[in-house]
XYZ file of C-alpha atoms in Angstrom:
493
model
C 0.000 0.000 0.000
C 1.227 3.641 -0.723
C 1.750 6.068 1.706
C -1.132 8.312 0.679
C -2.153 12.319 1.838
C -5.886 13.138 1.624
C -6.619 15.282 -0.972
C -9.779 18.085 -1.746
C -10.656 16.103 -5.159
C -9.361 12.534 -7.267
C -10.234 12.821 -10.963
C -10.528 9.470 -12.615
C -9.619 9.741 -15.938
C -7.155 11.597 -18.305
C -9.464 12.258 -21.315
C -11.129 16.028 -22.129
C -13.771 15.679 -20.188
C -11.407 14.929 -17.116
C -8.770 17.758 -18.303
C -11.124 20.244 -18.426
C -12.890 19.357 -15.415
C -9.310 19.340 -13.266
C -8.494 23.252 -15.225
C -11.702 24.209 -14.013
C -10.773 23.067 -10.247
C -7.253 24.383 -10.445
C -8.744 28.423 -11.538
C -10.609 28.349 -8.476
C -7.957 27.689 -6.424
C -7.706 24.092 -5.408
C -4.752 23.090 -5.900
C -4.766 19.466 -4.015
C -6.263 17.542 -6.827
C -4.957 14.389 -8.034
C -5.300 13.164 -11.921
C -5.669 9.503 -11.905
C -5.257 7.511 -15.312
C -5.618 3.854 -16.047
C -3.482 4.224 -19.374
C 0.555 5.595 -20.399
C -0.820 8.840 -21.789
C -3.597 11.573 -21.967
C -6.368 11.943 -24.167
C -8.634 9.260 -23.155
C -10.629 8.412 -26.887
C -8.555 11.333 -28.442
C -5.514 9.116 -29.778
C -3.145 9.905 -32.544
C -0.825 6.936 -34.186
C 2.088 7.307 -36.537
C 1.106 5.227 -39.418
C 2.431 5.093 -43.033
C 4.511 8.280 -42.415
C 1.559 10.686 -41.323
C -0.218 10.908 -37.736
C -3.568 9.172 -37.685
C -6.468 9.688 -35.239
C -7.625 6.075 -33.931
C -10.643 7.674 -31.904
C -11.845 11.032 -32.772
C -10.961 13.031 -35.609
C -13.457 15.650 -36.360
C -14.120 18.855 -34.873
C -18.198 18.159 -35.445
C -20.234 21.623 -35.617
C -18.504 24.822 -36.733
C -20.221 28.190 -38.442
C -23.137 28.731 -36.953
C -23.761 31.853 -34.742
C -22.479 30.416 -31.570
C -18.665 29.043 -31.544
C -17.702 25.623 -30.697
C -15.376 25.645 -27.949
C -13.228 23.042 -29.478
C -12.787 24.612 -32.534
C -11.800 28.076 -30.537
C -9.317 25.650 -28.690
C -8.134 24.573 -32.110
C -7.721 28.024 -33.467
C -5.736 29.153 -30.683
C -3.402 26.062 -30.310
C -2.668 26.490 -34.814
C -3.859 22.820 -35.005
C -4.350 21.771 -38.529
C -7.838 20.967 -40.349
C -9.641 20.481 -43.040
C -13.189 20.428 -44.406
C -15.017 17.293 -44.806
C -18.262 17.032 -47.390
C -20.076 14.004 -46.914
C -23.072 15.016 -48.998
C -21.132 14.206 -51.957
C -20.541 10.811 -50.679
C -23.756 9.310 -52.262
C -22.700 10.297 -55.674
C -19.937 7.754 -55.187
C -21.725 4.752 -54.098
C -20.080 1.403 -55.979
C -21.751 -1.845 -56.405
C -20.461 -5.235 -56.290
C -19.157 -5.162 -59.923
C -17.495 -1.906 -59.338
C -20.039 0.614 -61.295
C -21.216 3.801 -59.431
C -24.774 4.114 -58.782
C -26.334 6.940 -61.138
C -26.277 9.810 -59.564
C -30.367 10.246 -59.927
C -30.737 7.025 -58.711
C -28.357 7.545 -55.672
C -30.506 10.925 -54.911
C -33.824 8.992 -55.343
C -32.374 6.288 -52.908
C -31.474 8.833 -50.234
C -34.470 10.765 -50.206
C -36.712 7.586 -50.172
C -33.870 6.776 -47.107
C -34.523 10.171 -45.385
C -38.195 9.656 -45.487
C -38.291 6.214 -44.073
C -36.452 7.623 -41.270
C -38.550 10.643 -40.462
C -41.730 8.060 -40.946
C -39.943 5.636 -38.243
C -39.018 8.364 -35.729
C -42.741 9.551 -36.259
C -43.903 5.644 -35.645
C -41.414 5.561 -32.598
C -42.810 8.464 -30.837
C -46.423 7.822 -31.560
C -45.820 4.200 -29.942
C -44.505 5.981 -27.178
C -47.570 8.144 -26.384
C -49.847 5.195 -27.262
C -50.795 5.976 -31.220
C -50.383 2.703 -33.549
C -48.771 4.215 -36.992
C -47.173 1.624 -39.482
C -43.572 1.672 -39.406
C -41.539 2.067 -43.096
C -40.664 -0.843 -44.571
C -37.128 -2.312 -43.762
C -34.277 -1.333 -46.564
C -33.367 -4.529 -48.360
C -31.015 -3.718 -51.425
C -27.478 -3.161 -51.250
C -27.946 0.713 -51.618
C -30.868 1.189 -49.491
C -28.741 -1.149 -46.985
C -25.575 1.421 -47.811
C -27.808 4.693 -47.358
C -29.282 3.689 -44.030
C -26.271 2.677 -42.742
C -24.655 6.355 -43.415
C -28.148 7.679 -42.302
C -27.781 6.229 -38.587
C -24.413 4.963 -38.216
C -22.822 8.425 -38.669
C -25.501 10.301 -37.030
C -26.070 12.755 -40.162
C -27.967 15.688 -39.398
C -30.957 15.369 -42.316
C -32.830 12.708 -40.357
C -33.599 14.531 -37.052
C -32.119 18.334 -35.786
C -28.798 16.989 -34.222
C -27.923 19.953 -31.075
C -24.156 19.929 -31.991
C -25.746 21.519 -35.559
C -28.402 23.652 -34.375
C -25.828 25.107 -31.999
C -22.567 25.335 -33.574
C -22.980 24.976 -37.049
C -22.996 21.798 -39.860
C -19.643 22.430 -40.811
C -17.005 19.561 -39.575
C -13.143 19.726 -39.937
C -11.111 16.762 -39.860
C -8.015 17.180 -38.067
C -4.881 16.567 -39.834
C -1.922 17.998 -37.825
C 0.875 15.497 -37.265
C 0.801 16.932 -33.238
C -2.764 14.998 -33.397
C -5.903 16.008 -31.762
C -4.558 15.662 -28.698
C -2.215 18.472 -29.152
C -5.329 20.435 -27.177
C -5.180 18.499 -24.203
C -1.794 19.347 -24.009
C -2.346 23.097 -24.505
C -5.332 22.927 -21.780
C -2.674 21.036 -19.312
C -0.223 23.303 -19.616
C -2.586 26.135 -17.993
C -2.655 23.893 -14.631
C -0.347 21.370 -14.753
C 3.778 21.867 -14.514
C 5.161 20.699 -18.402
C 8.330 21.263 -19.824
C 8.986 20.575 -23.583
C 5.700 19.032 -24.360
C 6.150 16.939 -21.399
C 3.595 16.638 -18.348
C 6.100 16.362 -15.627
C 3.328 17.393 -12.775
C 3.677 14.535 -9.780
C -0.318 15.332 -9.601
C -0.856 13.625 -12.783
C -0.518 9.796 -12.263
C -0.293 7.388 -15.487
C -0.825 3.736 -15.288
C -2.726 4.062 -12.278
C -5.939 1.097 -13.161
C -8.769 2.381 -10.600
C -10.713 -0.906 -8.885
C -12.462 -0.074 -6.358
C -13.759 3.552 -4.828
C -14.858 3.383 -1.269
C -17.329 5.996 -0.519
C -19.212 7.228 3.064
C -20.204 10.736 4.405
C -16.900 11.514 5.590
C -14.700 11.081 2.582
C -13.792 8.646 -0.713
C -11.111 6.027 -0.818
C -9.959 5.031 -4.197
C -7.788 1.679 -4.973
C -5.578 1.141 -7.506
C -4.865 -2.822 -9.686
C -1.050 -1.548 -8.077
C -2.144 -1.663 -4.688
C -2.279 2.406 -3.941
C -4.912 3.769 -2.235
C -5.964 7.590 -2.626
C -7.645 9.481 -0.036
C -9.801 12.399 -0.879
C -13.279 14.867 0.066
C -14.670 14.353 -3.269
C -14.038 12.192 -6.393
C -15.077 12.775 -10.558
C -15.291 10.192 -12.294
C -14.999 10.597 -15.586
C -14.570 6.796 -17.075
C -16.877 6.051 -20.564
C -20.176 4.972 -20.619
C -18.782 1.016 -21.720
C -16.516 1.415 -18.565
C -19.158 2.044 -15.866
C -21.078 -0.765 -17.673
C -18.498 -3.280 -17.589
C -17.072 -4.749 -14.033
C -13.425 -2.364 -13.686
C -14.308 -0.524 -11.478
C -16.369 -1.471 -8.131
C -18.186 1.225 -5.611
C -18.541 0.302 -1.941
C -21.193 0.778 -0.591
C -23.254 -0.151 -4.488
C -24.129 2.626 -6.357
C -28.276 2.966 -6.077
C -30.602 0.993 -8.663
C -31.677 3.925 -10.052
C -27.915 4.880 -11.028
C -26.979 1.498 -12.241
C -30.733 1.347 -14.510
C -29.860 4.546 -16.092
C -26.360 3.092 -16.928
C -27.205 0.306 -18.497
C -29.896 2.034 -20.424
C -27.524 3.765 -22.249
C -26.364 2.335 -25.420
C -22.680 2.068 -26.769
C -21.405 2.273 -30.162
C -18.645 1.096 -31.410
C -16.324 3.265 -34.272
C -13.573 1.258 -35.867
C -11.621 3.544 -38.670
C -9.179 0.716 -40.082
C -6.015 2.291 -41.957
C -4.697 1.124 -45.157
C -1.378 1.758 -46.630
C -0.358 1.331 -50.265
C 2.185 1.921 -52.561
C 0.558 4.242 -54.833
C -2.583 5.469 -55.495
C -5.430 4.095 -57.303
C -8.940 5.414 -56.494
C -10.059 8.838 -57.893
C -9.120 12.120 -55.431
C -10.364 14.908 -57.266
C -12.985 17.331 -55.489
C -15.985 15.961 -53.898
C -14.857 11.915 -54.516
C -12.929 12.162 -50.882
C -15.652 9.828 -49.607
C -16.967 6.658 -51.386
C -19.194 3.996 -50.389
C -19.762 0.567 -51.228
C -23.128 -1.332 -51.590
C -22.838 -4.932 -50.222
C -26.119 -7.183 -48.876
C -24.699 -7.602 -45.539
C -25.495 -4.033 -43.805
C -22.155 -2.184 -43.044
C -19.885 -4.663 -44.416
C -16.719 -2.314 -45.102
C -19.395 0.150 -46.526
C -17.916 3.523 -45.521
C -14.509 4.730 -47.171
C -12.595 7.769 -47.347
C -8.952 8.330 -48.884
C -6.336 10.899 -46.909
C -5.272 13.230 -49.988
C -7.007 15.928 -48.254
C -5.375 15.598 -45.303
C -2.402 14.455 -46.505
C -1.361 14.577 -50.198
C 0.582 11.930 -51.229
C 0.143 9.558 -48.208
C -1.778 6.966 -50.379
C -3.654 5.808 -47.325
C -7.216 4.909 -47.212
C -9.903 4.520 -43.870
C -12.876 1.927 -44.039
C -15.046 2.636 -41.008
C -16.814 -0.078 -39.295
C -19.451 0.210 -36.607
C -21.073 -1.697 -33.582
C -21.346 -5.304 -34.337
C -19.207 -5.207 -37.777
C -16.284 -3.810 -35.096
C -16.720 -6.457 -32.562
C -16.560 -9.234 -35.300
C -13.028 -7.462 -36.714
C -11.676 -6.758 -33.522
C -11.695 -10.854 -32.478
C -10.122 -11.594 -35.780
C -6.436 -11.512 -37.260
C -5.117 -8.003 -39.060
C -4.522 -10.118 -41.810
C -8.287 -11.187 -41.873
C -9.504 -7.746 -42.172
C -6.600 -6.900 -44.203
C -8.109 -10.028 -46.822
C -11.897 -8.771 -46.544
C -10.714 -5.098 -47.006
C -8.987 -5.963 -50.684
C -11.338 -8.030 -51.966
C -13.725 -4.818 -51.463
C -11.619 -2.436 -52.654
C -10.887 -5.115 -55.711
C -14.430 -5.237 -56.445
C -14.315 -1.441 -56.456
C -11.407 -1.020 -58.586
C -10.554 -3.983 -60.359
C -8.547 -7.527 -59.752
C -4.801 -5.459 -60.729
C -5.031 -2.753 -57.667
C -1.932 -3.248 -55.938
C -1.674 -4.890 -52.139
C -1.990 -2.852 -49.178
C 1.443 -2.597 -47.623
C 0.212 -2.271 -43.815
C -3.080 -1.785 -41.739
C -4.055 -0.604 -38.514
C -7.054 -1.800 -36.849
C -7.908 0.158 -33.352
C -9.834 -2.171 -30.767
C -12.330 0.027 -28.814
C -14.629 -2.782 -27.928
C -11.744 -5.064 -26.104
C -9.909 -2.247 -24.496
C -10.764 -2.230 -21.008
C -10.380 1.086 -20.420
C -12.804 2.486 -22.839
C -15.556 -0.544 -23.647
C -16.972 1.060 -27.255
C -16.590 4.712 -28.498
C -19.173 7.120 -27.533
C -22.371 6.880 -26.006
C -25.686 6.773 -27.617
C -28.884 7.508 -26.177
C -32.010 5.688 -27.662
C -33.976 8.354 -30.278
C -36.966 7.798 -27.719
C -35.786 8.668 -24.342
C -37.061 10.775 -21.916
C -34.260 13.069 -20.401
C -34.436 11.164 -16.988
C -32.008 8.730 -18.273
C -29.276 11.241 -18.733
C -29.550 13.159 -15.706
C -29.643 10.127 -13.419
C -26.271 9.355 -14.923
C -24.870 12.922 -14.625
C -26.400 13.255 -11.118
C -23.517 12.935 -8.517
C -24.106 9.883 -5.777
C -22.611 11.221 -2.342
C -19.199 12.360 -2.909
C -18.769 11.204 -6.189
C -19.650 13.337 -8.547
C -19.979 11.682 -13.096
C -18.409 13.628 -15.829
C -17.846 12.422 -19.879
C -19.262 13.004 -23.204
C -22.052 10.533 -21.840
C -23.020 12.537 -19.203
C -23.932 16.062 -21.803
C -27.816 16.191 -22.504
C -27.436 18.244 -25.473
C -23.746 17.132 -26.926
C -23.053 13.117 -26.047
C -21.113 11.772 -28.476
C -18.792 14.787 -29.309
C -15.294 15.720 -28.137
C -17.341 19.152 -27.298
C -19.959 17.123 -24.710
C -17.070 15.622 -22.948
C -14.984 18.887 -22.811
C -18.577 21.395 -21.558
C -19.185 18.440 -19.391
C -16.094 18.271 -17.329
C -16.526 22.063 -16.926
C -20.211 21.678 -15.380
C -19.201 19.143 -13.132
C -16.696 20.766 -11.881
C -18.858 24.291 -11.568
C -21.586 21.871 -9.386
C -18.490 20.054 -7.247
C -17.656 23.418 -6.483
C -20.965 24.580 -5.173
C -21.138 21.956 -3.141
C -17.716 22.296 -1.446
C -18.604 26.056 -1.191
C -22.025 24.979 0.632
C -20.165 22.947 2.872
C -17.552 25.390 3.834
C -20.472 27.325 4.850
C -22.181 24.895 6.888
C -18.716 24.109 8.598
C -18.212 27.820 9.384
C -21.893 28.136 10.709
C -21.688 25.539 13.019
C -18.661 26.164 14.780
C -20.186 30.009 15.426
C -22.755 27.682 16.862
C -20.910 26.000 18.995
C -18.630 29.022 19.816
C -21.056 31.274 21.153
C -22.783 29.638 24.297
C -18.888 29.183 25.170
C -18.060 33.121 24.687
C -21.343 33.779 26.224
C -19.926 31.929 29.657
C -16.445 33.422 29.469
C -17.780 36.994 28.779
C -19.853 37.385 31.437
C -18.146 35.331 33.950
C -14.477 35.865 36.048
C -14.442 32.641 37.413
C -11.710 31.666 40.010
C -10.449 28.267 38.736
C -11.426 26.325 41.500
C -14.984 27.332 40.230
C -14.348 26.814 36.936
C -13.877 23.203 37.723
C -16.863 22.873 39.709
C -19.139 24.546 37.311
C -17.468 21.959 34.709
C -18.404 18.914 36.745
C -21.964 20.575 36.526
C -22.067 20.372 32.871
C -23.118 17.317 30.976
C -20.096 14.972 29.782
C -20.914 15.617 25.897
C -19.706 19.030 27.031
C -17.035 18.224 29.208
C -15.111 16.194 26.416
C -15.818 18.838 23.946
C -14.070 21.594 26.499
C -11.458 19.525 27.333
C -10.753 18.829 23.849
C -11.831 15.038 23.289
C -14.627 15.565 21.354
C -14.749 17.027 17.877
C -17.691 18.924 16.526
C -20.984 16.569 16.931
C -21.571 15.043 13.135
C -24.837 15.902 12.863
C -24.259 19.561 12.863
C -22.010 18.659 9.859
């Protein structure tokens, strides 16, 4: 076991929503925090890889909603710290849908397709909330061709905004940048550290800040929160956020003594979790078109999502001859259980019946594993279409000392690098009230407890001897507290 101090406040977690939480803490002056993190770096889902000479980003890579009237405070972070982006079109995408045979849809047909698609969806969201208020209205028929298959699964596996008003959009804007800096993504966090945390040359060198540091167990009463590490370290402190993903509080890493309350646990596990797989590819030279609008392409298979989503990296970075395939939820799980070289053998014999039997071979692939990494469980959070806002404030809402923070916990903005970010700034804002409440209550009750005592000395000269004997006429709660053995009762606390 460590020799451990108590501290005001343990954060749990080392992603944005945990950074900006702790920056939050540290501007109103408490300085006693420690930054607990089960992983070697920062950045949490935010994770840049050097792959086929360029910096990749495994987890999130867009800055979602930019140029509307209000500004997204990611992309103000962005803007400040020089990072590098570029804008991303999808809506051109369905003008480069491929079949099996390798012939693009016509581009009337694709539109037809994706209206028809759009409808359906507005028809089953209008089924879904008329079943919920106890109306019977016939739900759209299921797609069943390879395009309709293709168009529904860009529809509601990347969350476009036609199908229903998506907050991030209405707020900030329908613009997205990807972000193609070789300092990666997570060059913010490091910019946001740096206001709070002691770094030198890039490097967080602040002993607050603890890497590979696996949370088990959190131990949590009235008085205080005891957190356990998989090292055998315990960490004392008043108050605890916990920012650890959706998938993480679902799975069985982390255990709370006493339980946490059914009505915590329901809401977590009512919360769904998707998982995002971008899979790299790196050839020798280039092959599929790049002029303007063909930077995404999709391809039309009968199994729904089957390596349907592709998108080449000229933008981002010309001459890299790297492509992405995205994969999503059960597509993922099924890749992540296999061999590279699996995927790697599904992956070009798609792109083959894209672009011919002669393309050349893929020199390398990278294939990140959300799903089967412990500390993350999935990607982002995703709360059912039909769900009444109960859901997301039981899992925000703070049990005892331990107070929730992440992406999952932001009514308006789960799912975006900006939820987790606003989110670790509310929590903090409410663990703050609270601390400044009890402060209050502390001060108020030793006033209370102070003036019956100045009352007596004031207007009183007792000789000593009658000091004593007035003493012995008090009542022994009394006696201890005068004498020092008694603390201040804990129900005035």
């Amino acid at each position: 076991m460590d020799s451990h101090s108590r501290s005001s406040v343990i954060i749990i977690g080392a992603g944005v929503s945990g950074l900006s939480a702790a920056k939050v803490l540290a501007e109103n002056g408490i300085e006693d925090m420690v930054i607990l993190e089960a992983s070697d770096r920062i950045g949490g889902r935010i994770r840049k890889e050097n792959f086929g000479g360029v910096s990749v980003e495994l987890g999130a890579g867009w800055i979602a909603g930019v140029g509307g009237k209000e500004s997204n405070p990611v992309w103000e972070l962005a803007n400040q710290s020089g990072l590098r982006t570029c804008f991303s079109d999808y809506s051109n995408a369905r003008y480069n849908i491929y079949d099996r045979s390798g012939k693009i849809f016509p581009s009337g047909l694709a539109a037809d397709s994706y209206k028809k698609a759009v409808d359906s969806a507005i028809m089953k969201l209008r089924s879904l909330e008329a079943n919920h208020v106890g109306e019977v209205i016939e739900p759209p028929c299921a797609p069943k061709t390879p395009i309709e298959l293709a168009i529904d699964f860009i529809l509601h596996d990347f969350e476009m905004a036609e199908v229903e008003p998506i907050s991030t959009y209405v707020d900030f804007g329908e613009r997205e940048f990807l972000v193609a800096d070789e300092r990666g993504y997570e060059y913010l966090l490091y910019k946001m550290a740096e206001d709070f945390l002691f770094t030198s040359e890039g490097k967080i060198l602040d002993t607050r800040l603890k890497l590979n540091k696996i949370v088990r167990e959190i131990q949590h009463s009235r008085n205080g929160v005891f957190v356990k590490t998989e090292d055998g370290c315990v960490f004392e402190a008043n108050y605890v956020i916990l920012s650890a993903s959706i998938g993480v509080l679902q799975s069985d890493l982390i255990s709370f003594r006493p339980p946490l309350p059914r009505w915590k646990t329901e809401a977590i596990e009512n919360c769904d979790v998707m998982v995002y797989t971008k899979i790299f590819l790196k050839f020798p030279y280039k092959f599929w078109p790049s002029g303007p609008e063909k930077e995404f392409f999709i391809y039309a298979h009968e199994r729904r999502g089957y390596y349907t989503f592709w998108q080449h990296m000229e933008n981002a970075y010309p001459g890299s001859n790297v492509l992405v395939v995205t994969l999503t939820n059960g597509e993922s799980k099924r890749v992540e259980a296999q061999s590279d070289e699996e995927t790697l053998k599904e992956a070009m014999e798609v792109l083959r019946d894209m672009f011919g039997p002669n393309i050349p071979n893929a020199t390398d692939i990278l294939v990140p594993r959300w799903w089967n990494n412990r500390f993350q469980r999935g990607s982002y959070s995703n709360y059912p279409i039909i769900s009444n806002n109960q859901v997301v404030h039981d899992i925000k809402a703070p049990v005892g000392r331990i107070f929730f923070t992440g992406e999952h916990t932001s009514e308006r903005f789960n799912g975006y690098v900006h939820g987790g970010y606003l989110s670790g700034i509310d929590t903090s804002k409410s663990l703050l009230e609270v601390m400044r409440e009890g402060k209050e209550r502390e001060s108020e009750s030793k006033t209370f407890l102070l003036e019956p005592l100045l009352a007596l000395t004031g207007s009183l000269t007792l000789t000593q001897t009658e000091t004593v004997s007035n003493l012995h006429k008090c009542d022994i709660p009394t006696q201890l507290y005068l004498s020092g053995k008694l603390g201040i009762p804990e129900a005035i606390l």
